[in-house]
Amino acid sequence: MELDERRISAVIVRRFMDRLLDSMDLDVAIVGGGPAGLVAGHNLAREGFKVAMFERKLSLGGGMWGGGMMFNQIVVQEEGAQVLREFGVRVLDEGEGYYSADSVEAVSTLISSATRAGLRVFNCVTAEDVTMREDRVVGLVITWTPVEMAGLHVDPLAIRSRFVIDATGHDINVVRVVERKVPGKLMTPTGRAEGEKSLWSHRAEELTLENTREVFPGLYVAGMSANATFGGPRMGPIFGGMLLSGRKAAQLVSRALRGQGGRG
Ligand code: 48F
């Protein structure tokens, strides 16, 4: 059989379009493919919900690949180690409650587990805005990242989703959009994004979990985005809080979906 380039191209276009069309109406849209988003996406997809992840960059994994200062190792505490083990990541006991893992193994395993669980990934896609109905987030406005980078004047597209999770890390890009469009209405002490505080690993790990919640009707925050929204400190290259936050976000959203009579 002689290969036909047209056939190769047609398969790619058709498969991608089918998946995009089938993702116009989602249970959950996750913005950001770092560790928090990946765990949330994995857990929700595993439950049978229709979940898509929109990641601005070409590759998923966010800030986890580089470990700390590009030493590609990560540190977690006991509970984080347990999450990694559940995914099949090898974890080393470093003593006194510290555990380590190879960041490349950790990220690649999370990505593989999440996609195999049914998470639909749209990489190179930036969520630039949300859609709203009566002060509730009901979807995302998306565009190709290269369009945004080139500053091209091209209108975006929109998808519907019953819930959105902002897992965009330090930048809290979805929360910032909502803050701009509906000033003073976030479910934070000041009604605005509080901004992240300086590095304090211990406190940050605790607070990441506490801060993982709904911040505006239909919009949840997970991972570093939770601390940046609610004013918690950054934590540095310790990643248990990210994994546990992703898990908690999935639990909260799953409960909310079931409350609405969701699939699952
Ligand atoms: O930053 P990131 O890894 O977020 P996270 O899951 O984990 C944080 C840690 O990596 C680290 C830390 C813990 O020690 O503080 O920083 O909370 O992943 C966020 C992802 O979101 C993407 C971005 O490219 C990154 O991969 N992202 C950001 N804004 C957008 C976006 C956007 N508007 N649309 C799509 N993706």
PDB file of C-alpha atoms and ligand atoms in Angstrom:
ATOM      1  CA  MET A   1       0.000   0.000   0.000  1.00  0.00           C
ATOM      2  CA  GLU A   2       1.375   3.375  -0.931  1.00  0.00           C
ATOM      3  CA  LEU A   3       0.877   6.033   1.715  1.00  0.00           C
ATOM      4  CA  ASP A   4      -1.379   8.887   0.709  1.00  0.00           C
ATOM      5  CA  GLU A   5      -0.625  12.183   2.443  1.00  0.00           C
ATOM      6  CA  ARG A   6      -4.177  13.363   1.872  1.00  0.00           C
ATOM      7  CA  ARG A   7      -5.473  10.382   3.817  1.00  0.00           C
ATOM      8  CA  ILE A   8      -3.090  11.101   6.724  1.00  0.00           C
ATOM      9  CA  SER A   9      -4.192  14.716   6.821  1.00  0.00           C
ATOM     10  CA  ALA A  10      -7.874  13.870   6.540  1.00  0.00           C
ATOM     11  CA  VAL A  11      -7.704  11.436   9.468  1.00  0.00           C
ATOM     12  CA  ILE A  12      -6.065  14.052  11.673  1.00  0.00           C
ATOM     13  CA  VAL A  13      -8.549  16.773  10.766  1.00  0.00           C
ATOM     14  CA  ARG A  14     -11.586  14.529  11.128  1.00  0.00           C
ATOM     15  CA  ARG A  15     -10.539  13.015  14.453  1.00  0.00           C
ATOM     16  CA  PHE A  16      -9.709  16.416  15.920  1.00  0.00           C
ATOM     17  CA  MET A  17     -12.940  18.009  14.688  1.00  0.00           C
ATOM     18  CA  ASP A  18     -15.024  15.120  16.012  1.00  0.00           C
ATOM     19  CA  ARG A  19     -13.477  15.556  19.429  1.00  0.00           C
ATOM     20  CA  LEU A  20     -13.839  19.326  19.404  1.00  0.00           C
ATOM     21  CA  LEU A  21     -17.480  19.133  18.295  1.00  0.00           C
ATOM     22  CA  ASP A  22     -18.156  16.534  20.967  1.00  0.00           C
ATOM     23  CA  SER A  23     -16.619  18.881  23.556  1.00  0.00           C
ATOM     24  CA  MET A  24     -18.909  21.845  22.861  1.00  0.00           C
ATOM     25  CA  ASP A  25     -21.046  20.843  25.830  1.00  0.00           C
ATOM     26  CA  LEU A  26     -19.059  19.631  28.824  1.00  0.00           C
ATOM     27  CA  ASP A  27     -19.609  18.684  32.425  1.00  0.00           C
ATOM     28  CA  VAL A  28     -16.275  20.224  33.396  1.00  0.00           C
ATOM     29  CA  ALA A  29     -13.774  22.437  31.587  1.00  0.00           C
ATOM     30  CA  ILE A  30     -10.361  22.570  33.236  1.00  0.00           C
ATOM     31  CA  VAL A  31      -8.073  25.435  32.322  1.00  0.00           C
ATOM     32  CA  GLY A  32      -4.413  24.569  32.841  1.00  0.00           C
ATOM     33  CA  GLY A  33      -2.628  21.231  32.611  1.00  0.00           C
ATOM     34  CA  GLY A  34      -0.290  21.412  35.608  1.00  0.00           C
ATOM     35  CA  PRO A  35      -0.337  18.817  38.393  1.00  0.00           C
ATOM     36  CA  ALA A  36      -3.531  20.159  40.013  1.00  0.00           C
ATOM     37  CA  GLY A  37      -5.472  20.225  36.744  1.00  0.00           C
ATOM     38  CA  LEU A  38      -4.228  16.788  35.733  1.00  0.00           C
ATOM     39  CA  VAL A  39      -5.296  15.116  38.982  1.00  0.00           C
ATOM     40  CA  ALA A  40      -8.678  16.876  38.879  1.00  0.00           C
ATOM     41  CA  GLY A  41      -9.136  15.890  35.224  1.00  0.00           C
ATOM     42  CA  HIS A  42      -8.124  12.304  35.836  1.00  0.00           C
ATOM     43  CA  ASN A  43     -10.473  11.834  38.785  1.00  0.00           C
ATOM     44  CA  LEU A  44     -13.478  13.461  37.113  1.00  0.00           C
ATOM     45  CA  ALA A  45     -12.973  11.589  33.838  1.00  0.00           C
ATOM     46  CA  ARG A  46     -12.601   8.328  35.745  1.00  0.00           C
ATOM     47  CA  GLU A  47     -16.010   8.969  37.299  1.00  0.00           C
ATOM     48  CA  GLY A  48     -17.493   9.125  33.822  1.00  0.00           C
ATOM     49  CA  PHE A  49     -17.965  12.878  33.528  1.00  0.00           C
ATOM     50  CA  LYS A  50     -17.344  14.638  30.246  1.00  0.00           C
ATOM     51  CA  VAL A  51     -14.207  16.628  30.995  1.00  0.00           C
ATOM     52  CA  ALA A  52     -11.873  18.598  28.773  1.00  0.00           C
ATOM     53  CA  MET A  53      -8.634  20.344  29.582  1.00  0.00           C
ATOM     54  CA  PHE A  54      -7.471  23.478  27.776  1.00  0.00           C
ATOM     55  CA  GLU A  55      -3.750  24.056  28.030  1.00  0.00           C
ATOM     56  CA  ARG A  56      -2.086  27.116  26.601  1.00  0.00           C
ATOM     57  CA  LYS A  57       1.253  25.415  25.940  1.00  0.00           C
ATOM     58  CA  LEU A  58       2.213  22.604  23.600  1.00  0.00           C
ATOM     59  CA  SER A  59       2.916  20.239  26.477  1.00  0.00           C
ATOM     60  CA  LEU A  60       1.026  19.522  29.666  1.00  0.00           C
ATOM     61  CA  GLY A  61       2.678  19.415  33.075  1.00  0.00           C
ATOM     62  CA  GLY A  62       2.961  23.091  33.970  1.00  0.00           C
ATOM     63  CA  GLY A  63       5.644  23.778  36.539  1.00  0.00           C
ATOM     64  CA  MET A  64       6.273  20.194  37.533  1.00  0.00           C
ATOM     65  CA  TRP A  65       8.798  19.146  34.873  1.00  0.00           C
ATOM     66  CA  GLY A  66      11.512  21.374  36.245  1.00  0.00           C
ATOM     67  CA  GLY A  67      11.312  20.222  39.890  1.00  0.00           C
ATOM     68  CA  GLY A  68      13.120  22.971  41.788  1.00  0.00           C
ATOM     69  CA  MET A  69      15.350  25.322  39.783  1.00  0.00           C
ATOM     70  CA  MET A  70      15.487  22.720  37.003  1.00  0.00           C
ATOM     71  CA  PHE A  71      16.750  19.963  39.331  1.00  0.00           C
ATOM     72  CA  ASN A  72      14.120  17.573  38.050  1.00  0.00           C
ATOM     73  CA  GLN A  73      13.102  16.048  41.372  1.00  0.00           C
ATOM     74  CA  ILE A  74      10.049  16.860  43.442  1.00  0.00           C
ATOM     75  CA  VAL A  75       9.346  16.586  47.159  1.00  0.00           C
ATOM     76  CA  VAL A  76       6.029  15.632  48.734  1.00  0.00           C
ATOM     77  CA  GLN A  77       4.749  14.763  52.196  1.00  0.00           C
ATOM     78  CA  GLU A  78       3.082  11.483  53.187  1.00  0.00           C
ATOM     79  CA  GLU A  79      -0.357  12.231  51.724  1.00  0.00           C
ATOM     80  CA  GLY A  80       1.108  13.507  48.469  1.00  0.00           C
ATOM     81  CA  ALA A  81       3.304  10.411  48.275  1.00  0.00           C
ATOM     82  CA  GLN A  82       0.170   8.311  48.635  1.00  0.00           C
ATOM     83  CA  VAL A  83      -1.459  10.078  45.663  1.00  0.00           C
ATOM     84  CA  LEU A  84       1.655   9.564  43.538  1.00  0.00           C
ATOM     85  CA  ARG A  85       1.763   5.869  44.453  1.00  0.00           C
ATOM     86  CA  GLU A  86      -1.897   5.480  43.485  1.00  0.00           C
ATOM     87  CA  PHE A  87      -0.949   6.729  40.029  1.00  0.00           C
ATOM     88  CA  GLY A  88       1.951   4.258  39.941  1.00  0.00           C
ATOM     89  CA  VAL A  89       4.745   6.818  40.358  1.00  0.00           C
ATOM     90  CA  ARG A  90       7.779   5.473  42.228  1.00  0.00           C
ATOM     91  CA  VAL A  91       8.366   7.403  45.442  1.00  0.00           C
ATOM     92  CA  LEU A  92      11.458   7.406  47.654  1.00  0.00           C
ATOM     93  CA  ASP A  93      11.224   7.768  51.436  1.00  0.00           C
ATOM     94  CA  GLU A  94      13.678  10.496  52.411  1.00  0.00           C
ATOM     95  CA  GLY A  95      12.934  10.159  56.160  1.00  0.00           C
ATOM     96  CA  GLU A  96      11.148  12.385  58.677  1.00  0.00           C
ATOM     97  CA  GLY A  97       8.027  12.724  56.522  1.00  0.00           C
ATOM     98  CA  TYR A  98       9.775  13.803  53.297  1.00  0.00           C
ATOM     99  CA  TYR A  99       9.332  11.817  50.084  1.00  0.00           C
ATOM    100  CA  SER A 100      10.759  12.435  46.631  1.00  0.00           C
ATOM    101  CA  ALA A 101       9.967  11.450  43.064  1.00  0.00           C
ATOM    102  CA  ASP A 102      11.428  11.986  39.617  1.00  0.00           C
ATOM    103  CA  SER A 103       9.500  14.939  38.196  1.00  0.00           C
ATOM    104  CA  VAL A 104       9.587  13.612  34.630  1.00  0.00           C
ATOM    105  CA  GLU A 105       8.166  10.261  35.735  1.00  0.00           C
ATOM    106  CA  ALA A 106       5.546  12.024  37.854  1.00  0.00           C
ATOM    107  CA  VAL A 107       4.340  14.361  35.094  1.00  0.00           C
ATOM    108  CA  SER A 108       4.341  11.791  32.322  1.00  0.00           C
ATOM    109  CA  THR A 109       2.457   9.308  34.512  1.00  0.00           C
ATOM    110  CA  LEU A 110      -0.184  11.887  35.456  1.00  0.00           C
ATOM    111  CA  ILE A 111      -0.664  12.830  31.794  1.00  0.00           C
ATOM    112  CA  SER A 112      -0.901   9.237  30.678  1.00  0.00           C
ATOM    113  CA  SER A 113      -3.325   8.304  33.473  1.00  0.00           C
ATOM    114  CA  ALA A 114      -5.547  11.319  32.843  1.00  0.00           C
ATOM    115  CA  THR A 115      -5.825  10.830  29.078  1.00  0.00           C
ATOM    116  CA  ARG A 116      -6.420   7.091  29.455  1.00  0.00           C
ATOM    117  CA  ALA A 117      -9.160   7.829  31.985  1.00  0.00           C
ATOM    118  CA  GLY A 118     -10.929   9.791  29.240  1.00  0.00           C
ATOM    119  CA  LEU A 119      -9.786  13.372  29.772  1.00  0.00           C
ATOM    120  CA  ARG A 120      -9.980  15.237  26.438  1.00  0.00           C
ATOM    121  CA  VAL A 121      -6.933  17.435  26.065  1.00  0.00           C
ATOM    122  CA  PHE A 122      -6.791  20.517  23.868  1.00  0.00           C
ATOM    123  CA  ASN A 123      -3.239  21.764  24.010  1.00  0.00           C
ATOM    124  CA  CYS A 124      -2.035  24.985  22.382  1.00  0.00           C
ATOM    125  CA  VAL A 125      -5.431  26.418  23.301  1.00  0.00           C
ATOM    126  CA  THR A 126      -5.777  29.452  25.557  1.00  0.00           C
ATOM    127  CA  ALA A 127      -8.881  30.228  27.585  1.00  0.00           C
ATOM    128  CA  GLU A 128      -9.105  33.974  27.119  1.00  0.00           C
ATOM    129  CA  ASP A 129     -12.527  34.627  28.643  1.00  0.00           C
ATOM    130  CA  VAL A 130     -15.582  32.926  30.117  1.00  0.00           C
ATOM    131  CA  THR A 131     -19.208  32.885  29.025  1.00  0.00           C
ATOM    132  CA  MET A 132     -21.740  33.940  31.656  1.00  0.00           C
ATOM    133  CA  ARG A 133     -25.465  33.751  32.264  1.00  0.00           C
ATOM    134  CA  GLU A 134     -26.956  35.713  35.158  1.00  0.00           C
ATOM    135  CA  ASP A 135     -23.764  35.977  37.161  1.00  0.00           C
ATOM    136  CA  ARG A 136     -22.763  32.365  36.684  1.00  0.00           C
ATOM    137  CA  VAL A 137     -19.848  31.025  34.664  1.00  0.00           C
ATOM    138  CA  VAL A 138     -21.282  28.664  32.050  1.00  0.00           C
ATOM    139  CA  GLY A 139     -18.372  28.118  29.699  1.00  0.00           C
ATOM    140  CA  LEU A 140     -15.108  29.262  28.187  1.00  0.00           C
ATOM    141  CA  VAL A 141     -14.004  31.435  25.322  1.00  0.00           C
ATOM    142  CA  ILE A 142     -11.038  29.764  23.645  1.00  0.00           C
ATOM    143  CA  THR A 143      -8.509  30.571  20.983  1.00  0.00           C
ATOM    144  CA  TRP A 144      -5.311  29.084  19.563  1.00  0.00           C
ATOM    145  CA  THR A 145      -2.324  30.189  21.629  1.00  0.00           C
ATOM    146  CA  PRO A 146      -0.339  31.132  18.486  1.00  0.00           C
ATOM    147  CA  VAL A 147      -3.181  33.498  17.528  1.00  0.00           C
ATOM    148  CA  GLU A 148      -2.888  35.168  20.914  1.00  0.00           C
ATOM    149  CA  MET A 149       0.930  35.254  20.709  1.00  0.00           C
ATOM    150  CA  ALA A 150       0.912  36.815  17.273  1.00  0.00           C
ATOM    151  CA  GLY A 151      -1.674  39.368  18.363  1.00  0.00           C
ATOM    152  CA  LEU A 152      -3.880  38.473  15.414  1.00  0.00           C
ATOM    153  CA  HIS A 153      -7.304  40.044  15.295  1.00  0.00           C
ATOM    154  CA  VAL A 154      -9.265  36.797  15.121  1.00  0.00           C
ATOM    155  CA  ASP A 155     -12.502  36.125  16.973  1.00  0.00           C
ATOM    156  CA  PRO A 156     -12.397  33.166  19.376  1.00  0.00           C
ATOM    157  CA  LEU A 157     -14.827  30.263  19.776  1.00  0.00           C
ATOM    158  CA  ALA A 158     -16.867  29.296  22.832  1.00  0.00           C
ATOM    159  CA  ILE A 159     -17.757  26.058  24.584  1.00  0.00           C
ATOM    160  CA  ARG A 160     -20.357  25.369  27.276  1.00  0.00           C
ATOM    161  CA  SER A 161     -19.517  23.703  30.547  1.00  0.00           C
ATOM    162  CA  ARG A 162     -21.523  23.118  33.686  1.00  0.00           C
ATOM    163  CA  PHE A 163     -18.435  23.866  35.765  1.00  0.00           C
ATOM    164  CA  VAL A 164     -15.045  25.428  35.106  1.00  0.00           C
ATOM    165  CA  ILE A 165     -11.900  24.817  37.140  1.00  0.00           C
ATOM    166  CA  ASP A 166      -9.176  27.461  37.076  1.00  0.00           C
ATOM    167  CA  ALA A 167      -5.954  25.451  37.437  1.00  0.00           C
ATOM    168  CA  THR A 168      -3.806  28.086  35.737  1.00  0.00           C
ATOM    169  CA  GLY A 169      -1.291  28.333  38.593  1.00  0.00           C
ATOM    170  CA  HIS A 170       0.238  31.593  39.782  1.00  0.00           C
ATOM    171  CA  ASP A 171      -1.478  33.683  37.093  1.00  0.00           C
ATOM    172  CA  ILE A 172      -5.120  32.757  37.977  1.00  0.00           C
ATOM    173  CA  ASN A 173      -6.077  33.695  34.458  1.00  0.00           C
ATOM    174  CA  VAL A 174      -9.735  32.682  34.597  1.00  0.00           C
ATOM    175  CA  VAL A 175     -10.319  34.242  38.006  1.00  0.00           C
ATOM    176  CA  ARG A 176      -8.711  37.468  36.766  1.00  0.00           C
ATOM    177  CA  VAL A 177     -11.135  37.616  33.851  1.00  0.00           C
ATOM    178  CA  VAL A 178     -14.152  37.200  36.132  1.00  0.00           C
ATOM    179  CA  GLU A 179     -12.738  39.761  38.552  1.00  0.00           C
ATOM    180  CA  ARG A 180     -12.414  42.244  35.699  1.00  0.00           C
ATOM    181  CA  LYS A 181     -15.846  41.638  34.247  1.00  0.00           C
ATOM    182  CA  VAL A 182     -17.834  41.397  37.490  1.00  0.00           C
ATOM    183  CA  PRO A 183     -15.823  43.543  39.930  1.00  0.00           C
ATOM    184  CA  GLY A 184     -16.017  42.814  43.640  1.00  0.00           C
ATOM    185  CA  LYS A 185     -18.071  39.632  43.285  1.00  0.00           C
ATOM    186  CA  LEU A 186     -15.548  36.857  43.966  1.00  0.00           C
ATOM    187  CA  MET A 187     -16.228  34.726  47.074  1.00  0.00           C
ATOM    188  CA  THR A 188     -13.048  35.989  48.748  1.00  0.00           C
ATOM    189  CA  PRO A 189     -12.777  38.250  51.812  1.00  0.00           C
ATOM    190  CA  THR A 190     -12.432  41.377  49.650  1.00  0.00           C
ATOM    191  CA  GLY A 191     -14.468  40.221  46.660  1.00  0.00           C
ATOM    192  CA  ARG A 192     -11.283  40.448  44.604  1.00  0.00           C
ATOM    193  CA  ALA A 193      -8.371  38.066  44.000  1.00  0.00           C
ATOM    194  CA  GLU A 194      -6.190  38.413  47.091  1.00  0.00           C
ATOM    195  CA  GLY A 195      -2.894  37.627  45.309  1.00  0.00           C
ATOM    196  CA  GLU A 196      -0.290  35.115  46.404  1.00  0.00           C
ATOM    197  CA  LYS A 197       2.078  35.777  49.309  1.00  0.00           C
ATOM    198  CA  SER A 198       5.804  35.028  49.575  1.00  0.00           C
ATOM    199  CA  LEU A 199       7.140  31.507  49.853  1.00  0.00           C
ATOM    200  CA  TRP A 200       6.230  29.569  53.024  1.00  0.00           C
ATOM    201  CA  SER A 201       6.100  25.874  52.171  1.00  0.00           C
ATOM    202  CA  HIS A 202       4.425  24.499  55.286  1.00  0.00           C
ATOM    203  CA  ARG A 203       1.579  27.023  55.487  1.00  0.00           C
ATOM    204  CA  ALA A 204       1.126  27.041  51.713  1.00  0.00           C
ATOM    205  CA  GLU A 205       0.652  23.273  51.571  1.00  0.00           C
ATOM    206  CA  GLU A 206      -2.119  23.444  54.191  1.00  0.00           C
ATOM    207  CA  LEU A 207      -3.784  26.483  52.681  1.00  0.00           C
ATOM    208  CA  THR A 208      -3.787  25.179  49.115  1.00  0.00           C
ATOM    209  CA  LEU A 209      -6.194  22.512  50.198  1.00  0.00           C
ATOM    210  CA  GLU A 210      -8.317  24.834  52.300  1.00  0.00           C
ATOM    211  CA  ASN A 211      -8.479  27.385  49.456  1.00  0.00           C
ATOM    212  CA  THR A 212      -9.596  24.828  46.889  1.00  0.00           C
ATOM    213  CA  ARG A 213     -13.238  25.765  46.457  1.00  0.00           C
ATOM    214  CA  GLU A 214     -15.823  27.639  44.461  1.00  0.00           C
ATOM    215  CA  VAL A 215     -14.821  31.258  43.954  1.00  0.00           C
ATOM    216  CA  PHE A 216     -17.717  32.392  41.771  1.00  0.00           C
ATOM    217  CA  PRO A 217     -20.866  30.487  40.801  1.00  0.00           C
ATOM    218  CA  GLY A 218     -19.734  27.761  38.411  1.00  0.00           C
ATOM    219  CA  LEU A 219     -16.022  28.469  38.869  1.00  0.00           C
ATOM    220  CA  TYR A 220     -13.645  26.518  41.153  1.00  0.00           C
ATOM    221  CA  VAL A 221      -9.958  27.100  41.836  1.00  0.00           C
ATOM    222  CA  ALA A 222      -7.349  24.362  42.246  1.00  0.00           C
ATOM    223  CA  GLY A 223      -3.610  24.208  42.844  1.00  0.00           C
ATOM    224  CA  MET A 224      -1.526  27.355  43.057  1.00  0.00           C
ATOM    225  CA  SER A 225      -4.484  29.213  41.623  1.00  0.00           C
ATOM    226  CA  ALA A 226      -6.353  28.523  44.910  1.00  0.00           C
ATOM    227  CA  ASN A 227      -3.661  30.236  46.965  1.00  0.00           C
ATOM    228  CA  ALA A 228      -3.253  33.116  44.542  1.00  0.00           C
ATOM    229  CA  THR A 229      -7.016  33.687  44.654  1.00  0.00           C
ATOM    230  CA  PHE A 230      -7.433  33.496  48.412  1.00  0.00           C
ATOM    231  CA  GLY A 231      -4.131  35.109  49.446  1.00  0.00           C
ATOM    232  CA  GLY A 232      -2.104  32.048  50.500  1.00  0.00           C
ATOM    233  CA  PRO A 233       1.676  31.891  50.193  1.00  0.00           C
ATOM    234  CA  ARG A 234       3.538  30.110  47.370  1.00  0.00           C
ATOM    235  CA  MET A 235       5.086  26.802  48.346  1.00  0.00           C
ATOM    236  CA  GLY A 236       8.152  26.213  46.192  1.00  0.00           C
ATOM    237  CA  PRO A 237       9.023  22.800  44.741  1.00  0.00           C
ATOM    238  CA  ILE A 238       6.871  20.740  47.100  1.00  0.00           C
ATOM    239  CA  PHE A 239       3.961  19.327  45.145  1.00  0.00           C
ATOM    240  CA  GLY A 240       1.717  17.341  47.502  1.00  0.00           C
ATOM    241  CA  GLY A 241      -0.618  20.317  47.937  1.00  0.00           C
ATOM    242  CA  MET A 242      -1.098  20.516  44.148  1.00  0.00           C
ATOM    243  CA  LEU A 243      -2.047  16.851  43.889  1.00  0.00           C
ATOM    244  CA  LEU A 244      -4.357  16.940  46.902  1.00  0.00           C
ATOM    245  CA  SER A 245      -5.944  20.165  45.702  1.00  0.00           C
ATOM    246  CA  GLY A 246      -6.683  18.577  42.312  1.00  0.00           C
ATOM    247  CA  ARG A 247      -8.275  15.663  44.118  1.00  0.00           C
ATOM    248  CA  LYS A 248     -10.374  17.954  46.309  1.00  0.00           C
ATOM    249  CA  ALA A 249     -11.501  20.066  43.354  1.00  0.00           C
ATOM    250  CA  ALA A 250     -12.657  16.884  41.616  1.00  0.00           C
ATOM    251  CA  GLN A 251     -14.581  15.791  44.712  1.00  0.00           C
ATOM    252  CA  LEU A 252     -16.306  19.172  45.068  1.00  0.00           C
ATOM    253  CA  VAL A 253     -17.221  19.435  41.401  1.00  0.00           C
ATOM    254  CA  SER A 254     -18.363  15.818  41.274  1.00  0.00           C
ATOM    255  CA  ARG A 255     -20.671  16.441  44.235  1.00  0.00           C
ATOM    256  CA  ALA A 256     -22.027  19.590  42.596  1.00  0.00           C
ATOM    257  CA  LEU A 257     -22.617  17.769  39.296  1.00  0.00           C
ATOM    258  CA  ARG A 258     -24.432  14.918  41.005  1.00  0.00           C
ATOM    259  CA  GLY A 259     -26.497  17.505  42.868  1.00  0.00           C
ATOM    260  CA  GLN A 260     -27.538  18.827  39.450  1.00  0.00           C
ATOM    261  CA  GLY A 261     -28.307  15.322  38.249  1.00  0.00           C
ATOM    262  CA  GLY A 262     -25.031  14.942  36.355  1.00  0.00           C
ATOM    263  CA  ARG A 263     -23.839  11.944  34.369  1.00  0.00           C
ATOM    264  CA  GLY A 264     -20.922  10.362  36.251  1.00  0.00           C
TER     265      GLY A 264
HETATM  266  O1  48F B   1       1.617  26.367  36.996  1.00  0.00           O
HETATM  267  P1  48F B   1       1.025  25.026  36.967  1.00  0.00           P
HETATM  268  O2  48F B   1       1.916  23.855  37.107  1.00  0.00           O
HETATM  269  O3  48F B   1      -0.180  25.028  38.059  1.00  0.00           O
HETATM  270  P2  48F B   1      -0.502  24.071  39.295  1.00  0.00           P
HETATM  271  O4  48F B   1      -1.083  22.785  38.814  1.00  0.00           O
HETATM  272  O5  48F B   1       0.913  23.739  39.928  1.00  0.00           O
HETATM  273  C1  48F B   1       1.760  24.740  40.398  1.00  0.00           C
HETATM  274  C2  48F B   1       3.161  24.189  40.428  1.00  0.00           C
HETATM  275  O6  48F B   1       3.583  23.789  39.147  1.00  0.00           O
HETATM  276  C3  48F B   1       4.183  25.181  40.962  1.00  0.00           C
HETATM  277  C4  48F B   1       3.968  25.446  42.400  1.00  0.00           C
HETATM  278  C5  48F B   1       3.991  24.313  43.352  1.00  0.00           C
HETATM  279  O7  48F B   1       5.224  24.230  43.870  1.00  0.00           O
HETATM  280  O8  48F B   1       3.774  26.573  42.792  1.00  0.00           O
HETATM  281  O9  48F B   1       4.137  26.374  40.215  1.00  0.00           O
HETATM  282  O10 48F B   1      -1.285  24.886  40.242  1.00  0.00           O
HETATM  283  O11 48F B   1       0.196  24.828  35.613  1.00  0.00           O
HETATM  284  C6  48F B   1      -0.684  25.808  35.156  1.00  0.00           C
HETATM  285  C7  48F B   1      -0.903  25.586  33.673  1.00  0.00           C
HETATM  286  O12 48F B   1      -1.923  26.450  33.231  1.00  0.00           O
HETATM  287  C8  48F B   1      -1.605  26.889  31.905  1.00  0.00           C
HETATM  288  C9  48F B   1      -0.099  27.073  31.938  1.00  0.00           C
HETATM  289  O13 48F B   1       0.456  27.049  30.647  1.00  0.00           O
HETATM  290  C10 48F B   1       0.335  25.905  32.820  1.00  0.00           C
HETATM  291  O14 48F B   1       0.660  24.760  32.054  1.00  0.00           O
HETATM  292  N1  48F B   1      -2.374  28.119  31.643  1.00  0.00           N
HETATM  293  C11 48F B   1      -2.238  29.320  32.256  1.00  0.00           C
HETATM  294  N2  48F B   1      -3.136  30.190  31.774  1.00  0.00           N
HETATM  295  C12 48F B   1      -3.864  29.535  30.833  1.00  0.00           C
HETATM  296  C13 48F B   1      -3.379  28.200  30.747  1.00  0.00           C
HETATM  297  C14 48F B   1      -4.955  29.898  29.980  1.00  0.00           C
HETATM  298  N3  48F B   1      -5.493  31.129  30.005  1.00  0.00           N
HETATM  299  N4  48F B   1      -5.450  28.961  29.128  1.00  0.00           N
HETATM  300  C15 48F B   1      -4.924  27.717  29.090  1.00  0.00           C
HETATM  301  N5  48F B   1      -3.894  27.312  29.883  1.00  0.00           N
END
